[in-house]
Amino acid sequence: MKILVTGAGGQLGTVLTTSLKEKYGKNAVIASDIVKIDGYEGIFELLDATDEASLTKIVAAHNVTEIYHLAAILSANGEKNPIQTWDVNLKSLFNVLQVSVNQKIEKVFFPSSIAVYGPTAPKIDTKQDAYLDPTTVYGISKAAGEHWAQYYFLRYGLDVRSIRYPGVVGYQSLPGGGTTDYAVDIYHKAINNEDFTCYLREDACLPMIYIEDAIRATLEIMEAPKSQIKVRTSYNLAGVSFTPKEITASILKWYPDFKVVYTPDFRQNIADSWPASINDNPARKDWNWKPNYDLEAMTKEMITQLQKQE
Ligand code: VAH
């Protein structure tokens, strides 16, 4: 097994490459990103995933059998340059899908997001088949990507599997341009005894997931028997939904003097377009998904781990 991870230096990529190396061996994983990853231990390749020839060369050179395509520009950063966001997110996906068909790759993972939902989807318990009317370029690119993934499965038989991640919270990397990244930054500020200015309203409830649950879900969907994967666009995934006020209350139990002020910016408009909670029954039914972390368990883990890094 030879697994190529694109965007390996990102929030998910950083942790996924470690988990894949632990599970399949250091030499089974080829990490790649558009810039070098400081201190990375293992096989690494510089790769701009929008360059099909470079991707083909790396896949052939390492006899790659699986690709986890994590390279993308996220929601908040994506609004700064819409056409570039569309280009990076879709061109890189087209390259991964086409190279996978050309090189007979066995399995591909494509990360989607609850950002594929928009204002008309139900806010609570948003179902797998709710209407997709994303209002961010990131969400539009992920919704389009889901349909392209399904097309390559139906037309070419490519085994592409996908998860609609909620906002991922982890201690292994700093916030990376997502709307949900306040929920990462807030912990860093708390353990550094700094006040936190939250760019969302205190009542802005969003679907989130602790990184350990997100990575386990990724490995579980990729290891499930092909016959169990019934959804070939992308599976809803839920972890825990909370508001900035609720995560603040959870942190105050550890840091009673922690101060948060709420000054909503353009990212509040993005958050307002997304669901507050997600129904992930199809993932539970088809490949036995179940989250382990609630808000208190996530806060305990985040604070404990970040204190160790101090
Ligand atoms: C973002 N973290 O904020 C991503 C995620 C649901 C949000 O896709 O853009």
Coordinates of C-alpha atoms and ligand atoms in Angstrom, one line a residue:
M1 CA 0.0 0.0 0.0
K2 CA 1.4 3.5 -1.0
I3 CA -0.7 6.4 0.2
L4 CA -0.2 9.9 -1.2
V5 CA -1.6 12.8 1.0
T6 CA -2.0 16.2 -0.7
G7 CA -2.2 19.2 1.6
A8 CA -0.3 17.2 4.2
G9 CA 0.8 20.3 6.1
G10 CA -2.8 21.5 6.8
Q11 CA -5.0 21.0 9.9
L12 CA -6.3 17.6 8.8
G13 CA -3.2 16.6 6.8
T14 CA -0.8 17.1 9.7
V15 CA -2.7 14.6 11.9
L16 CA -3.8 12.2 9.1
T17 CA -0.3 11.6 7.9
T18 CA 0.8 10.7 11.4
S19 CA -2.2 8.3 11.8
L20 CA -1.6 6.7 8.4
K21 CA 2.1 6.1 9.2
E22 CA 1.2 4.6 12.6
K23 CA -1.3 2.3 10.9
Y24 CA 0.5 1.3 7.7
G25 CA 4.1 2.1 8.4
K26 CA 6.2 5.2 7.7
N27 CA 7.2 4.1 4.2
A28 CA 3.6 3.5 3.2
V29 CA 2.9 7.3 3.3
I30 CA 4.0 10.0 0.9
A31 CA 3.2 13.4 2.3
S32 CA 3.0 16.3 -0.1
D33 CA 2.3 20.0 0.0
I34 CA 3.0 23.2 -1.9
V35 CA 5.6 24.1 0.7
K36 CA 8.0 22.0 2.8
I37 CA 6.6 20.8 6.2
D38 CA 9.2 21.8 8.8
G39 CA 10.4 18.7 10.8
Y40 CA 8.3 16.2 8.8
E41 CA 9.6 12.7 9.4
G42 CA 9.0 10.4 6.4
I43 CA 8.7 10.5 2.6
F44 CA 7.9 14.1 1.4
E45 CA 7.3 15.6 -2.0
L46 CA 6.8 19.2 -2.9
L47 CA 3.6 19.2 -5.0
D48 CA 1.3 21.9 -6.4
A49 CA -1.8 19.7 -6.8
T50 CA -3.1 22.0 -9.6
D51 CA -0.2 20.7 -11.8
E52 CA -1.3 17.5 -13.4
A53 CA 2.1 16.5 -14.7
S54 CA 3.8 16.8 -11.3
L55 CA 1.0 14.8 -9.7
T56 CA 1.4 12.1 -12.4
K57 CA 5.1 12.0 -11.9
I58 CA 4.8 11.5 -8.1
V59 CA 2.1 8.9 -8.4
A60 CA 4.1 6.9 -10.9
A61 CA 7.5 7.3 -9.0
H62 CA 6.1 6.0 -5.8
N63 CA 3.6 3.4 -7.2
V64 CA 0.8 5.2 -5.3
T65 CA -2.3 3.0 -4.6
E66 CA -4.4 5.5 -2.6
I67 CA -4.8 9.3 -2.6
Y68 CA -6.1 11.4 0.2
H69 CA -6.7 14.8 -1.5
L70 CA -6.7 17.4 1.3
A71 CA -5.3 20.4 -0.5
A72 CA -7.9 23.2 -0.6
I73 CA -8.5 26.8 0.2
L74 CA -11.0 27.1 3.1
S75 CA -14.1 29.2 3.5
A76 CA -12.9 32.5 5.0
N77 CA -9.7 32.8 3.0
G78 CA -11.5 31.6 -0.1
E79 CA -13.7 34.7 -0.1
K80 CA -10.6 36.9 -0.5
N81 CA -10.0 35.7 -4.1
P82 CA -13.0 33.7 -5.4
I83 CA -11.7 32.7 -8.8
Q84 CA -8.4 31.6 -7.4
T85 CA -10.2 29.5 -4.8
W86 CA -12.4 27.9 -7.4
D87 CA -9.4 27.2 -9.6
V88 CA -7.2 25.7 -6.8
N89 CA -10.0 23.6 -5.3
L90 CA -11.5 22.2 -8.6
K91 CA -8.3 22.0 -10.7
S92 CA -6.5 20.0 -8.0
L93 CA -9.6 17.7 -7.7
F94 CA -9.8 17.2 -11.4
N95 CA -6.1 16.3 -11.5
V96 CA -6.5 13.8 -8.6
L97 CA -9.6 12.1 -10.2
Q98 CA -8.1 11.9 -13.7
V99 CA -4.6 10.8 -12.6
S100 CA -6.3 8.2 -10.4
V101 CA -8.2 6.8 -13.4
N102 CA -5.1 6.9 -15.6
Q103 CA -2.8 5.3 -13.0
K104 CA -5.5 2.8 -11.7
I105 CA -5.5 4.1 -8.2
E106 CA -7.5 1.8 -5.9
K107 CA -9.1 4.4 -3.6
V108 CA -9.4 8.2 -3.3
F109 CA -10.5 10.3 -0.3
F110 CA -12.1 13.7 -1.1
P111 CA -12.9 15.9 1.9
S112 CA -16.2 17.8 1.6
S113 CA -17.7 20.0 4.2
I114 CA -21.0 21.1 5.9
A115 CA -20.2 24.3 4.0
V116 CA -22.1 22.7 1.0
Y117 CA -25.3 23.7 2.7
G118 CA -26.7 27.2 2.4
P119 CA -29.6 29.3 3.7
T120 CA -32.4 27.0 2.5
A121 CA -31.2 23.9 4.3
P122 CA -32.9 23.2 7.7
K123 CA -30.7 24.7 10.4
I124 CA -31.3 21.8 12.9
D125 CA -30.5 18.2 12.2
T126 CA -29.7 18.9 8.5
K127 CA -30.3 15.7 6.6
Q128 CA -27.9 14.1 4.1
D129 CA -30.3 14.9 1.2
A130 CA -31.1 18.5 2.2
Y131 CA -30.9 21.0 -0.7
L132 CA -27.4 22.3 -1.4
D133 CA -27.3 26.1 -2.0
P134 CA -23.8 27.1 -0.7
T135 CA -23.1 30.9 -0.6
T136 CA -19.2 30.7 -0.3
V137 CA -16.8 29.8 -3.1
Y138 CA -15.4 27.1 -0.8
G139 CA -18.9 25.6 -0.3
I140 CA -19.7 25.9 -4.1
S141 CA -16.3 24.1 -4.9
K142 CA -17.1 21.3 -2.4
A143 CA -20.6 20.8 -3.7
A144 CA -19.3 20.7 -7.3
G145 CA -16.5 18.4 -6.1
E146 CA -19.0 15.9 -4.6
H147 CA -20.8 15.6 -7.9
W148 CA -17.5 15.1 -9.8
A149 CA -16.5 12.5 -7.3
Q150 CA -19.8 10.6 -7.9
Y151 CA -19.4 11.1 -11.7
Y152 CA -15.9 9.4 -11.6
F153 CA -17.4 6.6 -9.6
L154 CA -20.3 6.1 -11.9
R155 CA -18.5 6.6 -15.2
Y156 CA -15.0 5.1 -14.5
G157 CA -15.7 3.0 -11.4
L158 CA -13.2 5.0 -9.4
D159 CA -13.6 4.2 -5.7
V160 CA -13.8 7.9 -4.4
R161 CA -15.1 8.2 -0.8
S162 CA -16.0 11.5 0.9
I163 CA -17.0 13.0 4.2
R164 CA -18.7 16.4 4.8
Y165 CA -16.6 17.5 7.8
P166 CA -18.0 19.9 10.4
G167 CA -15.5 22.5 11.8
V168 CA -12.5 20.5 12.9
V169 CA -10.9 21.4 16.3
G170 CA -7.4 20.1 17.0
Y171 CA -4.3 21.2 18.9
Q172 CA -1.7 20.1 16.3
S173 CA -1.8 23.1 14.1
L174 CA -2.8 26.8 14.2
P175 CA -6.0 28.1 12.6
G176 CA -5.9 28.0 8.8
G177 CA -8.4 30.4 7.3
G178 CA -11.6 28.6 8.1
T179 CA -14.7 30.2 9.6
T180 CA -14.8 27.6 12.4
D181 CA -11.1 28.2 13.3
Y182 CA -12.2 30.5 16.2
A183 CA -12.8 27.3 18.1
V184 CA -9.1 26.4 17.7
D185 CA -7.7 29.9 18.4
I186 CA -9.8 30.3 21.6
Y187 CA -7.9 27.5 23.3
H188 CA -4.5 28.9 22.4
K189 CA -5.5 32.3 23.9
A190 CA -6.9 30.7 27.1
I191 CA -3.7 28.7 27.9
N192 CA -1.6 31.8 27.1
N193 CA -3.7 33.8 29.6
E194 CA -4.7 36.2 26.8
D195 CA -8.2 37.7 26.2
F196 CA -9.9 36.4 23.1
T197 CA -11.8 38.5 20.5
C198 CA -14.3 36.2 18.8
Y199 CA -15.3 37.1 15.2
L200 CA -18.7 35.3 15.6
R201 CA -21.7 36.2 17.8
E202 CA -21.8 34.4 21.1
D203 CA -25.0 32.5 20.0
A204 CA -23.6 31.3 16.6
C205 CA -24.1 27.6 16.9
L206 CA -22.1 25.5 14.4
P207 CA -21.4 21.8 13.8
M208 CA -17.9 20.9 15.0
I209 CA -15.8 17.8 15.6
Y210 CA -12.7 17.0 17.6
I211 CA -9.8 16.1 15.3
E212 CA -9.4 12.6 16.7
D213 CA -13.0 11.8 15.8
A214 CA -12.5 13.4 12.4
I215 CA -9.4 11.4 11.6
R216 CA -11.0 8.1 12.9
A217 CA -14.0 8.7 10.7
T218 CA -11.7 9.2 7.7
L219 CA -9.9 5.9 8.3
E220 CA -13.1 4.1 9.0
I221 CA -14.8 5.2 5.8
M222 CA -11.7 4.3 3.8
E223 CA -11.5 0.9 5.4
A224 CA -15.2 0.0 5.0
P225 CA -16.0 -2.7 2.4
K226 CA -16.8 -1.0 -0.9
S227 CA -20.3 -2.5 -0.8
Q228 CA -21.1 -0.6 2.4
I229 CA -20.4 2.8 0.7
K230 CA -23.9 3.8 -0.6
V231 CA -23.4 7.6 -0.8
R232 CA -21.0 8.5 -3.5
T233 CA -21.3 12.3 -3.3
S234 CA -20.3 12.8 0.4
Y235 CA -21.5 11.6 3.8
N236 CA -22.7 14.0 6.5
L237 CA -20.6 13.7 9.6
A238 CA -21.5 15.1 13.0
G239 CA -19.4 15.4 16.2
V240 CA -20.7 18.1 18.6
S241 CA -22.5 21.4 17.9
F242 CA -21.8 24.4 20.1
T243 CA -21.9 28.2 20.3
P244 CA -18.9 30.5 21.1
K245 CA -20.6 31.1 24.4
E246 CA -20.8 27.4 25.2
I247 CA -17.1 26.7 24.3
T248 CA -16.2 29.7 26.4
A249 CA -18.1 28.4 29.4
S250 CA -16.4 25.0 29.0
I251 CA -12.9 26.8 29.0
L252 CA -13.9 28.9 32.1
K253 CA -14.0 25.7 34.2
W254 CA -10.2 25.5 33.5
Y255 CA -9.4 29.2 33.3
P256 CA -11.9 31.1 35.5
D257 CA -10.3 34.5 34.6
F258 CA -10.5 33.9 30.8
K259 CA -12.1 36.9 29.0
V260 CA -13.9 36.8 25.6
V261 CA -15.4 39.7 23.7
Y262 CA -17.6 39.1 20.6
T263 CA -17.1 41.3 17.6
P264 CA -18.7 39.6 14.6
D265 CA -17.1 40.2 11.2
F266 CA -17.7 38.9 7.6
R267 CA -17.3 35.4 8.9
Q268 CA -20.6 35.7 10.8
N269 CA -22.4 35.9 7.4
I270 CA -20.7 32.7 6.4
A271 CA -21.6 31.0 9.7
D272 CA -25.2 32.2 9.3
S273 CA -25.5 30.4 6.0
W274 CA -24.5 27.0 7.5
P275 CA -26.5 24.5 9.6
A276 CA -26.3 24.5 13.4
S277 CA -26.5 20.7 13.7
I278 CA -26.1 17.8 11.2
N279 CA -27.9 14.5 10.8
D280 CA -25.3 11.8 10.1
N281 CA -27.6 8.7 10.2
P282 CA -26.4 7.4 6.8
A283 CA -22.8 7.3 8.0
R284 CA -23.9 5.5 11.2
K285 CA -25.9 3.0 9.2
D286 CA -23.6 2.3 6.3
W287 CA -20.2 2.2 8.0
N288 CA -21.0 2.3 11.7
W289 CA -19.9 5.8 12.5
K290 CA -20.1 7.1 16.0
P291 CA -18.4 10.2 17.6
N292 CA -16.6 9.8 20.9
Y293 CA -15.9 13.4 21.9
D294 CA -18.5 15.9 23.4
L295 CA -17.6 19.5 24.2
E296 CA -16.2 18.8 27.7
A297 CA -14.1 15.9 26.5
M298 CA -12.7 18.0 23.7
T299 CA -11.9 21.0 26.0
K300 CA -10.1 18.6 28.4
E301 CA -8.0 17.1 25.6
M302 CA -7.3 20.5 23.9
I303 CA -6.2 22.2 27.1
T304 CA -4.2 19.2 28.4
Q305 CA -2.3 18.8 25.0
L306 CA -1.7 22.5 24.5
Q307 CA -0.3 22.8 28.1
K308 CA 2.1 20.1 27.2
Q309 CA 3.3 22.1 24.3
E310 CA 4.0 25.2 26.5
Ligands
VAH1 C1 -13.9 26.2 7.3 N1 -13.0 24.5 8.8 O1 -14.2 26.8 8.3 C2 -13.6 24.7 7.5 C3 -14.9 23.9 7.5 C4 -17.3 23.6 8.1 C5 -16.1 24.5 8.0 O2 -15.1 23.3 6.3 O3 -13.9 26.7 6.2

